[in-house]
Amino acid sequence: MVHQLQVIRHIQQLRAAIRQARAKDSTLRVGFVPTMGYLHEGHASLLRAARQQCDLVVLSIFVNPLQFGPNEDLSRYPRDEQRDLALAEAEKADIVFLPSVEEMYPTPTQTVVSVSGVTERLCGESRPGHFDGVATVVSKLFHMVQPDAAYFGQKDAQQVAVIQQMVQDLNIPVQIVPCPIVREADGLALSSRNVYLEPEQRRQALVLSSSLKLAESLVAESKGAIDVSELHKAIIEHIRQSPLAEIDYVEIVAYPTLQPVARLRDASSVLIALAVKFGKTRLIDNTLISF
Amino acid sequence: MVHQLQVIRHIQQLRAAIRQARAKDSTLRVGFVPTMGYLHEGHASLLRAARQQCDLVVLSIFVNPLQFGPNEDLSRYPRDEQRDLALAEAEKADIVFLPSVEEMYPTPTQTVVSVSGVTERLCGESRPGHFDGVATVVSKLFHMVQPDAAYFGQKDAQQVAVIQQMVQDLNIPVQIVPCPIVREADGLALSSRNVYLEPEQRRQALVLSSSLKLAESLVAESKGAIDVSELHKAIIEHIRQSPLAEIDYVEIVAYPTLQPVARLRDASSVLIALAVKFGKTRLIDNTLISF
């Protein structure tokens, strides 16, 4: 059978297509990759993981207005539907769901799914309301697709923590599969927002991954004994060597609770997470250190 | 086949029982009646509606701490598991789900489902946080049972509006079926809380239903032309004739938006809703008038 990608723009048709597939095979495993489009190799890796573990792979592409703040990049967020569909086809997705804003929000939503605790710090602090928007739209998409498993990139480590907390608290019957960060050869974490970078910003943006490498080696050399504030200071000093870099945050927190740690060894996993701005472009990166 | 009621206390077993039933019959229709127990004829009517329209009927009994305020009646809320199970058996429920608080909230929930707009007035105003607790627990139960239809009593008209709004906004794949208020022969709306009433309070509690009857006749006589404030005043004056009645609210709002109306005829459906206290016992009642 020749593989056939279905492009669906309406919720009702999406439900019907998935229902039909499930009716044909009662043990069908549905894998879901929710994205905002402008797909790159990071998204491709999620599709590959889903393809490997599931029978039916659903990709959604929706730039969700609810998770953008009033001064953020909603209107200029990059889009390229044709290229996205070609990538989905190449990665053998079965269904691409491409709803309009009107399809997702026919009336302004009065219902918000709000996760506390894990959203207090990092991007939750810099982008108030962002994770309410994420949790709400992911909850909506989960109800439309009803997947067995959903795939998220660990580059958005806090997003993964928020979704896992929501799924656990609300007993949503879906397995969350975090997938490793995919990087350019020189270390820059892949992001749809990298396209915004001017050449010199792009060069200096390496400071995110290099500061995480520095942090990893400082932790390894000290066998985890390095003082949290000393580690924090070393990362900040390293980033400051790049004159175009404007630090939004550098945080060292327990994972997945995202609560501050007094000593690294107090948590079994520690997340070192950064957000750094280059002009108007805000990039994030992180590394997870397990003891 | 002899009917066999399954009593289940754990989420995993609940999911397994429903999955098993669905595996046997791919067109199985699952009906769900979520309750706080201490079942009465109102609940029985929900079970009967579910039994009539569905193949598998699931009843849940859970007194949800999340929807009680700090000064409310959580600790004294009436419970009678044996009587509830007998009623469930008599109404031919298939599964009774009776989780403990620890089963529902193994850790304090960090995720809240919050519905705005329809929760601003009525019980939303008198009981802050109440509907967040309701929406959150109903969302959890929906994810556990994954019913095709869920049955709610129209006595809690605002609760029905909140659940309908949540289901619509979050695209939860369940049909909400509101069922008529069931009353004692003398007019008192059935409620698990009626058991709290002293004999004289019970006599005077008739003022709720009689004031709604009065309102209905004033609306009918005027063919919907009566002034909202005049109608409001007439209801309040009628209730005040009962010396033990302490009015919490009397509201005349559009349904299901629950927003104030300037004139009755401005909305196609108008809800007249009351909350009245007798000592510590707070009773609610309502009537829906359609034009």
XYZ file of C-alpha atoms in Angstrom:
582
model
C 0.000 0.000 0.000
C 1.300 3.439 -0.918
C 1.488 5.725 2.068
C -1.103 8.484 1.916
C -0.896 11.609 4.070
C -4.302 12.992 5.047
C -4.474 16.769 5.492
C -7.406 17.662 7.758
C -8.549 21.141 8.775
C -11.724 20.400 10.747
C -12.185 18.774 14.142
C -15.132 16.665 13.035
C -13.167 15.154 10.137
C -10.192 14.555 12.406
C -12.366 12.625 14.877
C -13.967 10.666 12.032
C -10.608 9.686 10.496
C -9.236 8.477 13.827
C -12.473 6.693 14.726
C -12.389 4.932 11.371
C -8.793 3.816 11.870
C -9.590 2.540 15.365
C -12.691 0.707 14.101
C -10.524 -1.192 11.606
C -7.987 -2.168 14.271
C -9.099 -2.290 17.902
C -5.491 -2.461 19.136
C -4.393 0.564 17.065
C -1.861 2.732 18.865
C -2.225 6.418 18.029
C 0.842 8.648 18.379
C 0.455 12.423 18.449
C 2.975 15.192 17.761
C 1.518 18.642 18.543
C 3.527 21.498 16.995
C 3.307 25.143 15.960
C 4.700 24.264 12.515
C 7.743 25.659 10.692
C 9.045 22.166 11.246
C 12.710 21.307 11.659
C 14.794 18.263 12.440
C 13.655 18.417 16.100
C 10.041 17.920 15.031
C 11.181 15.239 12.565
C 12.753 13.331 15.461
C 9.399 13.412 17.312
C 7.600 12.099 14.209
C 10.184 9.327 13.873
C 9.746 8.297 17.505
C 5.955 8.250 17.033
C 6.283 6.330 13.754
C 8.451 3.720 15.468
C 6.159 3.237 18.479
C 2.667 3.729 17.011
C 0.407 2.535 14.199
C -1.205 5.865 13.353
C 0.816 9.087 13.550
C -1.050 12.387 13.886
C 0.803 15.692 13.576
C -0.933 18.947 14.464
C 0.227 22.361 13.296
C -1.389 25.259 15.099
C 0.127 28.570 16.163
C -1.872 28.967 19.368
C -2.663 32.638 20.099
C -3.549 31.750 23.711
C 0.083 31.051 24.635
C 1.525 34.307 23.264
C 1.754 37.405 25.437
C 0.636 40.806 24.087
C 4.222 41.849 23.262
C 5.368 38.516 21.877
C 5.937 37.296 18.325
C 2.509 35.828 17.441
C 2.042 37.899 14.259
C 5.556 37.289 12.923
C 5.828 33.637 14.019
C 7.272 31.838 10.956
C 4.948 29.707 8.835
C 5.492 27.524 5.774
C 2.666 25.078 5.238
C 4.006 23.535 2.041
C 7.409 22.793 3.513
C 5.750 21.416 6.690
C 3.553 19.061 4.640
C 6.585 17.824 2.700
C 8.388 17.047 5.959
C 5.295 15.296 7.370
C 5.094 13.229 4.182
C 8.805 12.380 4.312
C 8.458 11.239 7.929
C 5.427 9.135 7.025
C 2.881 10.885 9.235
C -0.638 9.579 8.570
C -2.656 12.679 9.428
C -1.716 16.352 9.540
C -4.263 18.419 11.452
C -4.121 22.075 10.399
C -6.987 23.888 12.110
C -7.686 27.598 11.752
C -7.938 29.853 14.814
C -11.727 29.928 14.251
C -11.852 26.122 14.260
C -9.951 25.926 17.555
C -11.628 28.917 19.216
C -15.042 29.485 17.571
C -15.841 31.646 20.610
C -13.279 33.069 23.056
C -12.495 30.257 25.503
C -14.027 30.691 28.952
C -12.230 27.608 30.223
C -8.571 27.628 31.181
C -6.449 24.719 32.355
C -3.947 26.155 34.787
C -0.960 24.313 36.267
C 0.726 25.825 39.316
C 4.032 24.930 40.993
C 6.054 23.900 37.926
C 5.034 27.139 36.203
C 6.264 29.545 38.908
C 9.806 29.997 37.618
C 11.734 29.990 34.301
C 9.472 30.774 31.327
C 6.446 30.847 33.654
C 7.901 33.919 35.315
C 9.087 35.590 32.074
C 5.942 34.808 30.093
C 2.903 35.201 32.395
C -0.110 33.223 31.122
C 2.036 31.314 28.605
C 1.657 27.913 30.251
C -2.093 28.382 30.828
C -2.300 28.813 27.061
C -0.139 25.736 26.460
C -2.007 23.512 28.938
C -5.387 24.629 27.593
C -4.586 24.018 23.916
C -2.813 20.713 24.588
C -5.810 19.584 26.630
C -8.088 20.524 23.700
C -5.886 18.696 21.182
C -5.699 15.616 23.433
C -9.512 15.545 23.530
C -9.688 15.777 19.733
C -7.031 13.186 18.898
C -7.338 10.952 21.998
C -3.848 9.608 21.396
C -2.228 6.718 23.240
C 1.098 8.571 23.297
C 2.157 12.181 22.707
C 5.668 13.318 21.810
C 7.303 16.519 23.082
C 10.819 17.886 22.687
C 12.893 18.164 25.841
C 14.143 21.542 24.588
C 10.937 22.874 26.115
C 11.728 21.068 29.361
C 9.345 23.168 31.413
C 6.564 22.551 28.892
C 7.154 18.815 29.271
C 6.967 19.165 33.061
C 3.738 21.190 32.789
C 2.101 18.676 30.435
C 3.183 15.735 32.596
C 1.758 17.442 35.689
C -1.520 18.198 33.893
C -1.855 14.641 32.585
C -1.177 13.228 36.040
C -3.493 15.620 37.888
C -6.382 15.347 35.404
C -5.923 11.585 34.766
C -5.711 12.159 31.014
C -5.208 8.713 29.455
C -2.110 9.485 27.377
C 1.549 8.564 27.727
C 3.854 11.586 27.484
C 7.105 10.776 25.662
C 9.837 13.421 26.038
C 12.426 13.307 23.234
C 16.041 14.567 23.319
C 17.038 18.055 22.159
C 18.241 18.100 18.533
C 21.135 20.485 17.811
C 22.923 21.975 14.812
C 26.449 20.604 14.224
C 27.871 23.591 16.139
C 25.612 23.023 19.158
C 22.731 25.486 18.670
C 19.466 23.849 19.739
C 16.991 23.684 16.854
C 14.110 26.140 17.100
C 11.659 27.624 14.626
C 12.732 30.976 16.060
C 16.379 30.539 14.922
C 15.251 31.891 11.547
C 14.899 35.334 13.146
C 18.637 35.548 13.935
C 20.947 37.928 12.035
C 24.317 36.314 11.083
C 26.218 37.869 14.013
C 23.394 36.991 16.455
C 23.473 33.451 15.082
C 27.215 33.225 15.795
C 26.844 34.557 19.319
C 23.789 32.361 20.006
C 26.244 29.496 20.465
C 26.765 30.929 23.924
C 23.621 29.083 25.108
C 24.888 25.600 24.341
C 28.488 26.412 25.225
C 27.480 27.749 28.645
C 25.538 24.525 29.279
C 28.616 22.502 28.248
C 30.687 24.567 30.650
C 28.132 23.931 33.405
C 28.135 20.194 32.702
C 31.929 20.041 32.940
C 31.968 22.086 36.180
C 29.411 19.681 37.674
C 31.333 16.626 36.436
C 34.734 17.887 37.651
C 33.347 18.617 41.113
C 31.330 15.371 41.130
C 28.236 17.439 41.812
C 29.793 19.217 44.782
C 29.998 22.649 43.156
C 28.002 25.343 44.920
C 24.747 26.212 43.112
C 25.439 29.963 43.301
C 28.991 29.458 42.002
C 27.679 27.412 39.065
C 25.029 30.047 38.384
C 27.678 32.780 38.395
C 29.993 30.835 36.035
C 27.151 30.409 33.489
C 26.191 34.079 33.644
C 29.816 35.221 33.269
C 30.246 32.950 30.268
C 27.095 34.278 28.556
C 28.102 37.878 29.246
C 31.175 37.424 27.068
C 28.800 37.640 24.092
C 27.937 41.334 23.790
C 24.654 40.744 21.893
C 23.311 38.316 24.508
C 20.758 39.683 26.958
C 20.022 37.187 29.719
C 16.348 36.605 30.535
C 17.052 33.877 33.106
C 19.576 31.266 34.160
C 17.978 28.770 36.524
C 19.218 25.679 38.315
C 16.230 23.719 39.624
C 15.123 20.219 40.614
C 13.459 18.267 37.810
C 10.545 17.772 37.213
C 9.314 19.892 40.153
C 11.278 22.949 38.907
C 11.777 24.076 42.488
C 15.055 25.715 43.584
C 17.773 23.456 45.026
C 20.108 24.506 47.818
C 22.685 21.894 46.759
C 22.837 20.056 43.423
C 22.782 16.689 45.131
C 19.479 17.533 46.887
C 17.626 16.399 43.752
C 18.080 13.215 41.736
C 17.764 15.285 38.551
C 18.746 18.917 38.142
C 17.701 21.089 35.211
C 19.931 23.929 34.119
C 17.760 26.140 31.929
C 18.511 29.365 30.080
C 16.576 32.000 28.222
C 18.683 34.568 26.356
C 17.571 37.322 24.033
C 19.351 38.450 20.880
C 17.575 41.600 19.794
C 13.883 40.687 19.751
C 14.616 36.969 19.461
C 14.376 34.967 22.676
C 16.109 31.584 22.668
C 15.937 28.848 25.300
C 18.120 25.839 25.958
C 18.698 23.428 28.826
C 20.489 20.386 30.084
C 19.282 17.763 32.523
C 21.854 16.358 34.925
C 20.999 13.152 36.774
C 22.894 11.926 39.803
C -27.937 -13.195 32.395
C -28.377 -12.014 35.965
C -27.456 -8.364 36.385
C -24.274 -7.952 38.362
C -23.254 -4.620 39.895
C -19.481 -4.130 40.001
C -18.187 -2.042 42.896
C -14.794 -0.552 42.005
C -12.583 1.618 44.202
C -9.463 2.035 42.059
C -8.945 3.997 38.843
C -6.914 1.254 37.185
C -9.675 -1.326 37.747
C -12.291 1.133 36.536
C -10.376 1.718 33.303
C -9.859 -2.050 32.861
C -13.556 -2.854 33.371
C -14.663 -0.227 30.850
C -11.941 -1.197 28.367
C -13.051 -4.826 28.653
C -16.693 -3.929 28.025
C -15.725 -1.801 25.017
C -13.505 -4.579 23.626
C -16.484 -6.946 23.682
C -18.739 -4.466 21.887
C -17.147 -1.779 19.737
C -20.415 0.193 19.534
C -20.945 0.158 23.315
C -22.449 3.399 24.609
C -21.194 4.306 28.078
C -23.431 6.493 30.273
C -21.983 8.197 33.335
C -23.705 9.622 36.420
C -21.242 11.483 38.672
C -22.584 12.068 42.208
C -21.500 12.825 45.763
C -23.614 9.916 47.047
C -26.414 9.872 49.651
C -28.527 9.093 46.645
C -32.156 10.064 46.310
C -34.864 9.899 43.678
C -33.177 12.719 41.732
C -30.072 10.578 41.273
C -32.291 7.576 40.485
C -33.847 9.559 37.644
C -30.363 10.218 36.208
C -29.523 6.504 36.421
C -32.793 5.661 34.690
C -32.093 8.093 31.852
C -28.597 6.620 31.455
C -29.965 3.068 31.595
C -32.467 3.893 28.865
C -29.966 5.553 26.526
C -26.772 3.577 27.126
C -25.393 0.033 27.230
C -23.077 0.417 30.205
C -24.047 2.643 33.134
C -21.308 3.936 35.427
C -22.188 5.730 38.673
C -19.483 7.499 40.653
C -19.807 8.445 44.314
C -17.186 10.847 45.538
C -17.509 13.707 48.010
C -14.992 16.021 46.360
C -13.093 18.114 48.937
C -11.924 20.490 46.183
C -15.413 21.948 45.699
C -16.075 22.728 49.374
C -15.064 26.056 50.891
C -13.273 26.208 54.264
C -16.502 26.989 56.151
C -18.742 24.594 54.257
C -20.171 21.193 55.163
C -17.480 18.820 53.834
C -16.966 16.996 57.132
C -20.676 16.566 57.877
C -21.792 15.859 54.298
C -24.147 12.849 54.624
C -22.899 9.420 53.559
C -24.524 5.991 53.411
C -22.625 3.615 51.183
C -24.832 0.585 51.755
C -28.033 2.431 50.916
C -26.359 3.984 47.852
C -25.258 0.567 46.584
C -28.785 -0.801 47.046
C -30.196 2.084 44.990
C -27.538 1.591 42.289
C -28.431 -2.109 42.174
C -32.158 -1.358 41.987
C -31.575 1.056 39.106
C -29.423 -1.539 37.315
C -26.193 0.428 37.225
C -23.342 -1.708 35.908
C -20.417 -0.124 37.725
C -20.262 1.950 40.900
C -16.973 3.788 41.230
C -16.250 4.650 44.871
C -12.743 6.124 45.045
C -11.087 7.342 48.227
C -9.742 10.896 48.490
C -6.213 9.407 48.223
C -7.171 7.601 45.010
C -8.496 10.807 43.447
C -5.807 13.128 44.826
C -2.670 11.055 45.594
C -0.839 14.395 45.716
C -2.466 17.831 46.043
C -3.596 18.802 42.540
C -1.477 21.468 40.874
C -3.848 21.593 37.926
C -7.141 23.432 38.030
C -9.776 23.661 35.319
C -11.354 27.069 35.664
C -14.454 28.297 33.831
C -15.140 32.037 33.799
C -18.236 33.953 32.710
C -20.934 31.471 33.759
C -19.333 31.245 37.224
C -19.378 34.949 38.035
C -22.809 35.078 39.640
C -25.171 32.837 41.673
C -23.288 30.080 43.518
C -20.030 31.208 41.876
C -20.276 34.443 43.836
C -21.450 32.833 47.114
C -19.022 29.930 46.969
C -15.660 31.183 45.598
C -13.586 28.354 44.123
C -16.550 25.966 44.164
C -16.882 25.644 40.394
C -13.119 25.305 39.875
C -13.397 22.284 42.174
C -16.406 20.950 40.249
C -14.861 21.477 36.793
C -11.570 19.920 37.885
C -13.086 16.775 39.418
C -15.590 16.293 36.571
C -12.734 16.643 34.069
C -10.790 13.975 36.026
C -13.794 11.638 36.136
C -14.474 12.139 32.420
C -10.864 11.126 31.698
C -11.255 8.001 33.830
C -14.629 6.832 32.527
C -14.463 8.302 28.987
C -18.254 8.165 28.735
C -20.297 8.825 25.614
C -22.910 10.670 27.689
C -22.985 12.146 31.193
C -26.142 12.906 33.192
C -26.573 15.918 35.478
C -29.561 17.206 37.417
C -30.958 20.549 36.333
C -31.382 21.417 40.027
C -27.734 22.427 39.827
C -28.476 24.540 36.744
C -25.306 26.570 37.064
C -23.257 23.398 37.396
C -24.799 22.140 34.155
C -23.911 25.437 32.458
C -20.333 25.240 33.764
C -19.874 21.626 32.623
C -21.368 22.379 29.207
C -19.057 25.369 28.800
C -16.024 23.290 29.841
C -16.909 20.444 27.478
C -17.399 22.880 24.605
C -14.235 24.905 25.279
C -11.974 21.895 25.871
C -13.566 19.732 23.129
C -14.206 16.903 25.591
C -15.904 14.126 23.589
C -18.957 13.624 25.823
C -22.616 14.510 25.456
C -23.988 16.364 28.493
C -27.584 15.375 29.287
C -29.373 17.679 31.755
C -32.307 15.989 33.542
C -35.351 17.652 35.156
C -35.491 18.583 38.840
C -37.185 15.900 40.945
C -39.373 17.199 43.795
C -41.112 15.865 46.899
C -44.913 15.731 46.613
C -45.118 19.110 48.382
C -42.662 20.749 45.960
C -39.320 20.684 47.822
C -36.521 19.920 45.341
C -34.706 16.722 46.311
C -31.240 17.262 47.759
C -28.901 15.182 49.889
C -28.722 18.239 52.158
C -32.468 18.113 52.963
C -31.568 15.583 55.662
C -29.992 18.432 57.668
C -33.337 20.241 58.051
C -35.159 20.398 61.412
C -38.934 19.790 61.087
C -39.833 23.491 61.186
C -37.044 24.363 58.721
C -38.324 21.583 56.470
C -41.838 23.122 56.539
C -40.544 26.605 55.760
C -38.156 25.290 53.055
C -41.217 25.033 50.811
C -40.765 28.744 50.303
C -38.119 28.020 47.644
C -40.430 26.105 45.314
C -43.466 28.233 46.125
C -41.593 31.451 45.319
C -40.569 29.944 41.960
C -44.197 28.989 41.307
C -45.198 32.548 42.129
C -42.523 33.850 39.749
C -43.689 31.520 36.988
C -47.282 32.721 37.347
C -46.231 36.396 37.396
C -44.260 35.823 34.184
C -47.124 33.899 32.583
C -49.785 36.447 33.586
C -47.726 39.299 32.177
C -46.738 37.238 29.119
C -43.096 37.926 29.961
C -43.601 41.677 30.176
C -43.094 41.966 33.943
C -40.180 44.134 34.952
C -37.135 42.118 36.096
C -36.706 44.218 39.230
C -40.399 43.871 40.084
C -40.205 40.099 39.656
C -37.076 40.011 41.784
C -38.804 42.030 44.519
C -41.885 39.784 44.484
C -39.750 36.665 44.984
C -37.792 38.233 47.820
C -40.939 39.445 49.568
C -42.479 35.998 49.289
C -39.379 34.293 50.763
C -39.195 36.828 53.611
C -42.585 35.652 54.842
C -40.748 32.585 56.191
C -38.942 33.815 59.296
C -36.319 31.009 59.269
C -35.310 31.705 55.642
C -32.128 33.681 55.104
C -31.689 34.653 51.450
C -28.251 34.032 49.940
C -29.271 35.114 46.443
C -32.249 35.502 44.117
C -31.063 35.881 40.529
C -32.811 36.310 37.200
C -30.326 35.641 34.397
C -30.093 34.542 30.775
C -29.524 30.812 30.322
C -27.000 29.259 29.733
C -24.765 32.364 29.792
C -25.965 33.308 33.318
C -25.560 36.989 32.488
C -28.018 39.597 33.813
C -30.990 40.501 31.642
C -32.465 44.013 31.436
C -35.805 42.613 30.213
C -37.010 38.992 30.439
C -37.622 38.845 26.711
C -33.993 39.792 25.976
C -33.038 36.120 26.350
C -34.672 33.067 24.787
C -34.320 31.256 28.123
C -34.285 32.874 31.548
C -33.155 31.131 34.716
C -34.640 32.170 38.033
C -32.311 30.744 40.657
C -32.421 30.889 44.457
C -30.129 30.018 47.318
C -31.697 30.228 50.769
C -30.225 29.237 54.118
C -32.089 27.601 56.996
C -29.694 27.694 59.912
C -26.475 26.177 58.551
C -28.263 24.433 55.697
C -28.078 26.122 52.327
C -30.676 25.025 49.763
C -30.881 25.911 46.094
C -33.695 25.685 43.580
C -34.466 27.140 40.157
C -36.810 27.278 37.241
C -36.024 27.768 33.593
C -38.467 29.860 31.577
C -38.275 29.669 27.789
C -39.901 32.167 25.493
